[in-house]
mmCIF file of C-alpha atoms and ligand atoms in Angstrom:
data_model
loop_
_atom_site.group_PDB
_atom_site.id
_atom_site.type_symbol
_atom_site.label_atom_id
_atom_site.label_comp_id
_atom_site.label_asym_id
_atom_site.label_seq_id
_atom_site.Cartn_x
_atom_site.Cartn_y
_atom_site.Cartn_z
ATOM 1 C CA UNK U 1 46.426 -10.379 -31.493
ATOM 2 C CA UNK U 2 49.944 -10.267 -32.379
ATOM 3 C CA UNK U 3 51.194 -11.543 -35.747
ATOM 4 C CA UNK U 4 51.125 -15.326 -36.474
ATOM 5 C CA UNK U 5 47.952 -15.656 -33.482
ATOM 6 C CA UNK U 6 44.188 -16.016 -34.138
ATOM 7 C CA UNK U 7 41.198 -15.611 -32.906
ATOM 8 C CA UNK U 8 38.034 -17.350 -32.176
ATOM 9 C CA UNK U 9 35.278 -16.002 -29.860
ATOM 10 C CA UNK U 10 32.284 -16.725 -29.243
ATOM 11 C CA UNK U 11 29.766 -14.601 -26.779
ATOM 12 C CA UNK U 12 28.813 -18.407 -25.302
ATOM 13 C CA UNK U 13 30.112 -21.713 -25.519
ATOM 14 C CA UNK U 14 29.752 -25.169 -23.843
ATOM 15 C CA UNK U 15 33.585 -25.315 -23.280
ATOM 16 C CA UNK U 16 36.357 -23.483 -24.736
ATOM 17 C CA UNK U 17 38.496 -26.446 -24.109
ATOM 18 C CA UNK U 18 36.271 -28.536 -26.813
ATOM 19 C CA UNK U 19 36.188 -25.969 -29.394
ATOM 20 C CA UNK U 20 39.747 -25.494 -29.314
ATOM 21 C CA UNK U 21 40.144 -29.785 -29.542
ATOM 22 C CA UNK U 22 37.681 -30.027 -32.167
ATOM 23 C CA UNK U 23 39.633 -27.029 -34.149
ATOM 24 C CA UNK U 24 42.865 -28.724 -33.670
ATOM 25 C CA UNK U 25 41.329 -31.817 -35.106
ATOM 26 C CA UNK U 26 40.386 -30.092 -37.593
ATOM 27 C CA UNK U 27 43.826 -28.775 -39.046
ATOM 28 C CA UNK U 28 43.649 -25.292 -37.109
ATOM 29 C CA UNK U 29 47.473 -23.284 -37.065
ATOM 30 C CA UNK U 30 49.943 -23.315 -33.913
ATOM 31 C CA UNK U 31 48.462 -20.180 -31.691
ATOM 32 C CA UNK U 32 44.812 -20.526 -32.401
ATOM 33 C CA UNK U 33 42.677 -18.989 -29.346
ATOM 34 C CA UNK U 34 39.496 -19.661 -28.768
ATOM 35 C CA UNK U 35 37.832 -17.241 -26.708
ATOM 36 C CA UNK U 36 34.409 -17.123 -24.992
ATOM 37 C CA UNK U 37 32.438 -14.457 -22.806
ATOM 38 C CA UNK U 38 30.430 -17.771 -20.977
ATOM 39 C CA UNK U 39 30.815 -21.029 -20.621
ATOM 40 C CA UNK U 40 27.973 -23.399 -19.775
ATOM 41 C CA UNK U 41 29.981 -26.824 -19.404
ATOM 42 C CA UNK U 42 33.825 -25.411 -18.273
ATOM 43 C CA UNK U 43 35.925 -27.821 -17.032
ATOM 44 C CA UNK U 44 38.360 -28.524 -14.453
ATOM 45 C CA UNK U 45 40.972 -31.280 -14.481
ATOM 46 C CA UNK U 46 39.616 -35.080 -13.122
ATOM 47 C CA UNK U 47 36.513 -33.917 -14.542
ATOM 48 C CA UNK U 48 35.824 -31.107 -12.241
ATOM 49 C CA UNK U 49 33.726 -28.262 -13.219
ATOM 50 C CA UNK U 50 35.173 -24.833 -13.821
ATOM 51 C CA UNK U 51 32.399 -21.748 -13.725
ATOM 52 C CA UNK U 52 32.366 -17.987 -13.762
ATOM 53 C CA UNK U 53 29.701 -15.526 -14.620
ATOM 54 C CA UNK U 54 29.001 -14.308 -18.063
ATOM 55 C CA UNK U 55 31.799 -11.755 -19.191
ATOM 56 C CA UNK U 56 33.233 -11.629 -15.650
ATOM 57 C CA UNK U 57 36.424 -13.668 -16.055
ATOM 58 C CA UNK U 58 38.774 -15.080 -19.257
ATOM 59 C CA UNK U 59 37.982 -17.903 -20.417
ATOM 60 C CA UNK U 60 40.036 -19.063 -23.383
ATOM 61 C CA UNK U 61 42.081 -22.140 -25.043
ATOM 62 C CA UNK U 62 45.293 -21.834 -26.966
ATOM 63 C CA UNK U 63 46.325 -24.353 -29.588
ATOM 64 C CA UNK U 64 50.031 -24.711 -29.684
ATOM 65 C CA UNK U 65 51.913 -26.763 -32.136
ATOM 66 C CA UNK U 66 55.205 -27.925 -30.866
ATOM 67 C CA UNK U 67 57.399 -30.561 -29.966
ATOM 68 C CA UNK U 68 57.663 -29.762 -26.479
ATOM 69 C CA UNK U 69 56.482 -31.718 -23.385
ATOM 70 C CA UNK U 70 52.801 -30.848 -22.517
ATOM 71 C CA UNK U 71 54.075 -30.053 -19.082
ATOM 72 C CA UNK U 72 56.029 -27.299 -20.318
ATOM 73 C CA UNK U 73 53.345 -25.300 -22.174
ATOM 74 C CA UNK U 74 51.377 -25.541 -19.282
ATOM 75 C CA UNK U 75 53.753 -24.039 -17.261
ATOM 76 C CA UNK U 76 54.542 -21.083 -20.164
ATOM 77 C CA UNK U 77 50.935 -20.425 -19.459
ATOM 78 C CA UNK U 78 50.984 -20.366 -15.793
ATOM 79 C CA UNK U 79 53.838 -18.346 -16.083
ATOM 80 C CA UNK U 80 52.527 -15.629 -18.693
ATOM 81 C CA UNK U 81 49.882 -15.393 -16.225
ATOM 82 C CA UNK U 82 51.596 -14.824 -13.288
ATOM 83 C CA UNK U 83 53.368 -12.117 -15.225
ATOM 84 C CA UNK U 84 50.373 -10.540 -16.612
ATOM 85 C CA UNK U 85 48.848 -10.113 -13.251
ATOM 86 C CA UNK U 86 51.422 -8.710 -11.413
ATOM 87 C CA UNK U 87 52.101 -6.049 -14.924
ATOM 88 C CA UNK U 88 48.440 -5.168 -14.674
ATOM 89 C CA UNK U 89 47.420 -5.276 -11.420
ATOM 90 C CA UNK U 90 50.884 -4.919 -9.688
ATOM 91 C CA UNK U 91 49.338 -8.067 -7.409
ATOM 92 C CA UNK U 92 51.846 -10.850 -6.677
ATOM 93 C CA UNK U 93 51.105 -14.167 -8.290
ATOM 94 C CA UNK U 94 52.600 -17.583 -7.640
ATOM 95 C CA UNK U 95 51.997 -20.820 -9.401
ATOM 96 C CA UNK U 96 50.579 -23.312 -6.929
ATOM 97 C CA UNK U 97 52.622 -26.612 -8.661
ATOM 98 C CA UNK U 98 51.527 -27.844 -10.674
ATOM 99 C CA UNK U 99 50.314 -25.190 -12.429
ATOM 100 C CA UNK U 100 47.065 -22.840 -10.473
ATOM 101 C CA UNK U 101 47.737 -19.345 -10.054
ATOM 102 C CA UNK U 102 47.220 -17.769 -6.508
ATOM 103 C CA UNK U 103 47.441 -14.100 -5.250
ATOM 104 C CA UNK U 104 48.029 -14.815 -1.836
ATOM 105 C CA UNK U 105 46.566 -17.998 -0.585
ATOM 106 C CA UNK U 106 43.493 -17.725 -2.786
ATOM 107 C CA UNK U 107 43.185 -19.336 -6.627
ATOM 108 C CA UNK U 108 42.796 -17.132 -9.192
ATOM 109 C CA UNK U 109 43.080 -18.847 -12.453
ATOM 110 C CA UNK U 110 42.879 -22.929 -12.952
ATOM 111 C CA UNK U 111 44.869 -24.852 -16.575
ATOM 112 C CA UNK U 112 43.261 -27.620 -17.727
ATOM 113 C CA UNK U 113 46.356 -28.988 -20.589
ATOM 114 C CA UNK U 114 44.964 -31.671 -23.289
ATOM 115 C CA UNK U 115 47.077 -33.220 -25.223
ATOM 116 C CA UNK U 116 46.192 -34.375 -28.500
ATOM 117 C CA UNK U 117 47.517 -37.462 -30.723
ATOM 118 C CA UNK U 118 51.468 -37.832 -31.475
ATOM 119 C CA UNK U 119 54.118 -37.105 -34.299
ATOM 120 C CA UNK U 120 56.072 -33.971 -34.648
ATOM 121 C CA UNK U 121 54.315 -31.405 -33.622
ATOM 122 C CA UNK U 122 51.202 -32.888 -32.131
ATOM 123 C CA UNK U 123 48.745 -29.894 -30.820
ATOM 124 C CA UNK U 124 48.359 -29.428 -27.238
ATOM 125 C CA UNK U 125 45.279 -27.164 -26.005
ATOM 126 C CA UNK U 126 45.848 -25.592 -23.145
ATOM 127 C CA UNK U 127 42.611 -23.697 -21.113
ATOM 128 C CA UNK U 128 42.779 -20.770 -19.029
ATOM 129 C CA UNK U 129 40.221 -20.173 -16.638
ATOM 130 C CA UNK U 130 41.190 -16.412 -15.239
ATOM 131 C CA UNK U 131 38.717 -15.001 -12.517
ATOM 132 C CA UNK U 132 38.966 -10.675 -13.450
ATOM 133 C CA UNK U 133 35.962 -9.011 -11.955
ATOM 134 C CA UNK U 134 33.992 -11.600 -9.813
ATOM 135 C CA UNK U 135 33.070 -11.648 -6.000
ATOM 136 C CA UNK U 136 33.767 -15.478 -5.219
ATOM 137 C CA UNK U 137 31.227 -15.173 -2.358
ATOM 138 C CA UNK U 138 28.508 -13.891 -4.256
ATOM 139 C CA UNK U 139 28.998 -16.249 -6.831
ATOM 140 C CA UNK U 140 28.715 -19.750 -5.175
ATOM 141 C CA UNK U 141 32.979 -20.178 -5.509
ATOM 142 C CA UNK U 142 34.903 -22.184 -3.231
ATOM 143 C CA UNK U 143 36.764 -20.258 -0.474
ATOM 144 C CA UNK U 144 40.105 -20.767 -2.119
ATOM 145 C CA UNK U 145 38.974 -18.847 -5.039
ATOM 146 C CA UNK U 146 39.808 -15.268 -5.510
ATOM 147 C CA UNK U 147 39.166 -12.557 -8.395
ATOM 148 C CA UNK U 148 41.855 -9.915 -9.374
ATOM 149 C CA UNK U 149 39.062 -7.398 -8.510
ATOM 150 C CA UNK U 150 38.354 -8.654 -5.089
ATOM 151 C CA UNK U 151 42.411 -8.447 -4.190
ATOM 152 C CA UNK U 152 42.921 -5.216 -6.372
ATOM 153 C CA UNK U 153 40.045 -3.859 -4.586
ATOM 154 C CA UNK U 154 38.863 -2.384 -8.035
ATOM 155 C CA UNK U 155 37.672 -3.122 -11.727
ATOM 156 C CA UNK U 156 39.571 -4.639 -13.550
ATOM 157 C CA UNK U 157 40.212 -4.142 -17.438
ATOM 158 C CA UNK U 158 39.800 -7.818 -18.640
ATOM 159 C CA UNK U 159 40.824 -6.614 -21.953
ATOM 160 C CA UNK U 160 44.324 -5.177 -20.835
ATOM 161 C CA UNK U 161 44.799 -8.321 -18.869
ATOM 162 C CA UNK U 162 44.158 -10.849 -21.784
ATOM 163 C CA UNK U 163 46.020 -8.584 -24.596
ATOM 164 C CA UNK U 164 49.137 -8.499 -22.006
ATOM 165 C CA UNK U 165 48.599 -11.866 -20.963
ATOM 166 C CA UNK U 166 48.738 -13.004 -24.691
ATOM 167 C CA UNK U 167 51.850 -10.383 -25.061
ATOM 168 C CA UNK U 168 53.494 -12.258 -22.535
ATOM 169 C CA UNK U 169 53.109 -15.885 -24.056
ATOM 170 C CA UNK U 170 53.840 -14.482 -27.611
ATOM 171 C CA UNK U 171 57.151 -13.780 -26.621
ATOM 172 C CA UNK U 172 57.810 -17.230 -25.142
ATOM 173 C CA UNK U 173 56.346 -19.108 -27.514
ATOM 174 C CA UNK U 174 59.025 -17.087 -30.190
ATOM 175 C CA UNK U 175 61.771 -18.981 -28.180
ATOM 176 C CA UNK U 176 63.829 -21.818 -29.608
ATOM 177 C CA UNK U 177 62.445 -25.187 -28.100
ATOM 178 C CA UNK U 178 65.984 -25.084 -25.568
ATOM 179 C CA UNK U 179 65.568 -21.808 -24.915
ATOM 180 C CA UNK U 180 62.521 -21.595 -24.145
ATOM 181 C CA UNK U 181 62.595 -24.945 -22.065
ATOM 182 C CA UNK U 182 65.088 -22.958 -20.004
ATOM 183 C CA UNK U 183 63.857 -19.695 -19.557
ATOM 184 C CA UNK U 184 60.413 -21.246 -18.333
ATOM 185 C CA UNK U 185 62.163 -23.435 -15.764
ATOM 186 C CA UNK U 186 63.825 -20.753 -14.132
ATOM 187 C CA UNK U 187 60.825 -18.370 -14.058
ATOM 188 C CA UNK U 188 58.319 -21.205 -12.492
ATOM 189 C CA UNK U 189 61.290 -22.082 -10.283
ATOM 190 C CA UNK U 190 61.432 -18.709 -9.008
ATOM 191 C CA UNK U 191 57.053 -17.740 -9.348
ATOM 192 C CA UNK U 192 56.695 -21.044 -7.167
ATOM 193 C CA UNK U 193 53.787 -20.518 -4.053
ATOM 194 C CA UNK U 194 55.149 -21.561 -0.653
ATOM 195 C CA UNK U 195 58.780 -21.436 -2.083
ATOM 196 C CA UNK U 196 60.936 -22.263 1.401
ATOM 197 C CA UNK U 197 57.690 -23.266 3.235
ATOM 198 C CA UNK U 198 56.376 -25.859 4.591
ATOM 199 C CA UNK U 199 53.425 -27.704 2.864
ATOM 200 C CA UNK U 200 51.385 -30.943 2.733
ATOM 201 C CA UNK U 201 50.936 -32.911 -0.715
ATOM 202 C CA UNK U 202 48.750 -35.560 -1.333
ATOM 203 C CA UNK U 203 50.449 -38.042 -3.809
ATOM 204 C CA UNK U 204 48.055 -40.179 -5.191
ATOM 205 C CA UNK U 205 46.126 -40.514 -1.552
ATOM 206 C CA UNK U 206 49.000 -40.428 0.852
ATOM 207 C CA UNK U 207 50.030 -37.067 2.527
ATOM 208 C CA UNK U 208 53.575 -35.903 2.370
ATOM 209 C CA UNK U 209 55.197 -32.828 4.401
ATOM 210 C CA UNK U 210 57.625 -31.195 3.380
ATOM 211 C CA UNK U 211 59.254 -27.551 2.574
ATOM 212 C CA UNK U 212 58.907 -26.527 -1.296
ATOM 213 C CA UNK U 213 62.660 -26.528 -2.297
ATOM 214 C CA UNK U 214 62.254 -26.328 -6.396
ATOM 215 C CA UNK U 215 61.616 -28.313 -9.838
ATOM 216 C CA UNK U 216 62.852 -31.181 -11.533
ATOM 217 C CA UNK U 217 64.092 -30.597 -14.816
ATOM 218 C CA UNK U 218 61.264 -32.715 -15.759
ATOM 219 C CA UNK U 219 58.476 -30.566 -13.815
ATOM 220 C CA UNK U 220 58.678 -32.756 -10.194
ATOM 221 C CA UNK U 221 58.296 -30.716 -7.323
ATOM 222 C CA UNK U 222 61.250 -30.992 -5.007
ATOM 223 C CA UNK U 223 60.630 -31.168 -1.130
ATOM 224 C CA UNK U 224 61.943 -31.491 1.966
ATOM 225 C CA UNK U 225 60.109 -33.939 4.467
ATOM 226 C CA UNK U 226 61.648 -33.221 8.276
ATOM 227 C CA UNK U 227 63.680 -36.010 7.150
ATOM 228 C CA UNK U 228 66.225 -34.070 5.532
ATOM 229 C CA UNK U 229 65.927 -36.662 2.289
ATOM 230 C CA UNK U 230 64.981 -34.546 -0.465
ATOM 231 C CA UNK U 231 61.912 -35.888 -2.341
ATOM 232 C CA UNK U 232 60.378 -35.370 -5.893
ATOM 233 C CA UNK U 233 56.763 -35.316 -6.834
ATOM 234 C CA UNK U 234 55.730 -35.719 -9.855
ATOM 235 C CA UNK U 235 52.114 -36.399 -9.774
ATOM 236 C CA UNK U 236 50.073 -34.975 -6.511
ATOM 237 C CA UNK U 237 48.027 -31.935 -5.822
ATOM 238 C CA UNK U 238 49.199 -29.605 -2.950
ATOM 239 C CA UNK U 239 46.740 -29.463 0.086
ATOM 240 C CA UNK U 240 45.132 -26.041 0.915
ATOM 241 C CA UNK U 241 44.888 -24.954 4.507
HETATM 242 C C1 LIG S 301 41.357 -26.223 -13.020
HETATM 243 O O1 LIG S 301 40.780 -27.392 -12.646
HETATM 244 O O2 LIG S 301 41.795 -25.405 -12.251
HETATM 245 C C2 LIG S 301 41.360 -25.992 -14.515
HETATM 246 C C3 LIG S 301 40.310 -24.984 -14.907
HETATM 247 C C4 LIG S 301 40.397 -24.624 -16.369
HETATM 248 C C5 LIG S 301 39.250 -23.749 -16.801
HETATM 249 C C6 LIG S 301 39.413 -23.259 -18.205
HETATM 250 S S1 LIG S 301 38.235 -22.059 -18.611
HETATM 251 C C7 LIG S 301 38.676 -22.116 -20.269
HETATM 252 C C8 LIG S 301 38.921 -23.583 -20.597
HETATM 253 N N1 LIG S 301 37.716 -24.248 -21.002
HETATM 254 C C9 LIG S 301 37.347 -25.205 -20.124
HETATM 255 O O3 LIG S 301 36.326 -25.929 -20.226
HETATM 256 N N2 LIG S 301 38.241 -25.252 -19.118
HETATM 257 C C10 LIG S 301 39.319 -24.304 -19.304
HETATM 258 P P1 LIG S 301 40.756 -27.961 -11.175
HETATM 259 O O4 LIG S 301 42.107 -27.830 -10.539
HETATM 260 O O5 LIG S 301 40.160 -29.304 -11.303
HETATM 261 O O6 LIG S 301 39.809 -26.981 -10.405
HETATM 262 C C11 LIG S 301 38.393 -27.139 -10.477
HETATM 263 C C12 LIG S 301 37.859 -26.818 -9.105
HETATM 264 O O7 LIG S 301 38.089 -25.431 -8.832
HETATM 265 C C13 LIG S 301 36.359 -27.033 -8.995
HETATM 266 O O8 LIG S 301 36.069 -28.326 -8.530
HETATM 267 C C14 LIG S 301 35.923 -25.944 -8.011
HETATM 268 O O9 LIG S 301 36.086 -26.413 -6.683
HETATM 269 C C15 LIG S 301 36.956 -24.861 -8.222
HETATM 270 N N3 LIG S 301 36.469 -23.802 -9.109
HETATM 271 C C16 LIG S 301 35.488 -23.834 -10.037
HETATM 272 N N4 LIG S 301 35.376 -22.657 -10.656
HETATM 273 C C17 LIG S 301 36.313 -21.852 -10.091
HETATM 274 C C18 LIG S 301 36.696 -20.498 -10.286
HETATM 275 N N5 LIG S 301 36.127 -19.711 -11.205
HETATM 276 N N6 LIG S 301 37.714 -20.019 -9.520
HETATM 277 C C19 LIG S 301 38.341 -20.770 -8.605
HETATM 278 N N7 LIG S 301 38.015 -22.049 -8.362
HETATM 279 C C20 LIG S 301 37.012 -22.583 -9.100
#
């Protein structure tokens, strides 16, 4: 890990997500990851279920201490991901807003964010669910889930993924708040899926269309219903298919 991170694994864990709450709780430093092989209770957001088989995928938590909205370490996440991938693998990865990661039209890796508490530098745990060598067929997945392996066509090393992957977020979490605020705008502006296309999201039960145009400062997604009026979304879930 690089200097000023830590580690926690375990070989198998109910849920990274808890351990990483309940070390936060308990007084753990800014950059704590906890790191499992297997999970037997992951989660997904609205109390969805995340799984992967034992040592196929990464399956971590990162405790970050700052004073920064939640929304924005998410997306330094989703964005060190992206990056990682495509340095790795050479695979191109978008952020699905809010904040999945796709290579192509298939998800790849899911964030669940939990905030904890208030004050000045309240920790935030954010999880990272990334699918490395896994046949999403074989394993009971979805169809919109996808593996680096199965789009590389090969292995892949889940240990030069992570130790980029955490490269990648070490340098963004170095930033000044500002700075860093900035520089992970742009890049999720410019990693966003469907960028200039045309896609349906479903905002708390109603379905808007629209072309993806951009981001809020605040983390909205921008679109552009075939009424020309530009809208902003800032709670919804993009519709696959
Ligand atoms: C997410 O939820 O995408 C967030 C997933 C976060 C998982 C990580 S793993 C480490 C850490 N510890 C935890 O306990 N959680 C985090 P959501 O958007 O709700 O997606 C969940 C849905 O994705 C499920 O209902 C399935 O349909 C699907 N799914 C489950 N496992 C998947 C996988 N491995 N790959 C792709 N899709 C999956």
């Amino acid at each position: 890990m690089p200097r000023g991170w830590s580690l926690r694994y375990f070989p198998v864990t109910s849920s990274t997500n808890d351990d990483a709450k309940q070390a936060a709780r308990d007084g753990c430093p800014d950059r704590t990851v906890v790191f499992a092989d297997d999970q037997l209770a992951g989660r997904g957001r609205l109390g969805r279920s995340w799984t992967a088989p034992p040592r196929s995928s990464l399956l971590f938590s990162v405790v970050l201490r700052r004073s920064l909205p939640s929304v924005l370490l998410t997306a330094t996440c989703s964005v060190a991901v992206a990056e990682a991938i495509a340095a790795t693998t050479g695979l191109h990865a978008r952020i699905k807003w809010p904040n999945d990661v796709m290579v192509r039209d298939r998800k790849v890796c899911g964030i669940l964010t939990e905030a904890l508490g208030t004050g000045a530098r309240p920790p935030t745990v954010v999880g990272i669910g990334l699918n490395v060598n896994l046949d999403p067929a074989a394993t009971g997945l979805p169809t919109s889930a996808t593996s680096l392996s199965t789009e590389s066509g090969s292995h892949v090393s889940r240990q030069s993924v992570f130790s980029t992957l955490i490269g990648r977020l070490d340098a963004y979490v170095r930033l000044a708040d500002d700075e860093l605020a900035a520089r992970i705008f742009d890049r999720w502006a410019a990693l966003l899926w469907r960028r200039a296309q045309r896609i349906r999201v479903d905002e708390a039960g109603t379905v808007v269309e629209g072309v993806v145009v951009g981001l809020t400062p605040s983390g909205a997604l921008q679109i552009r219903p075939a009424d020309g009026r530009l809208r902003e979304i800032a709670v919804g879930e993009i519709v696959l298919g």
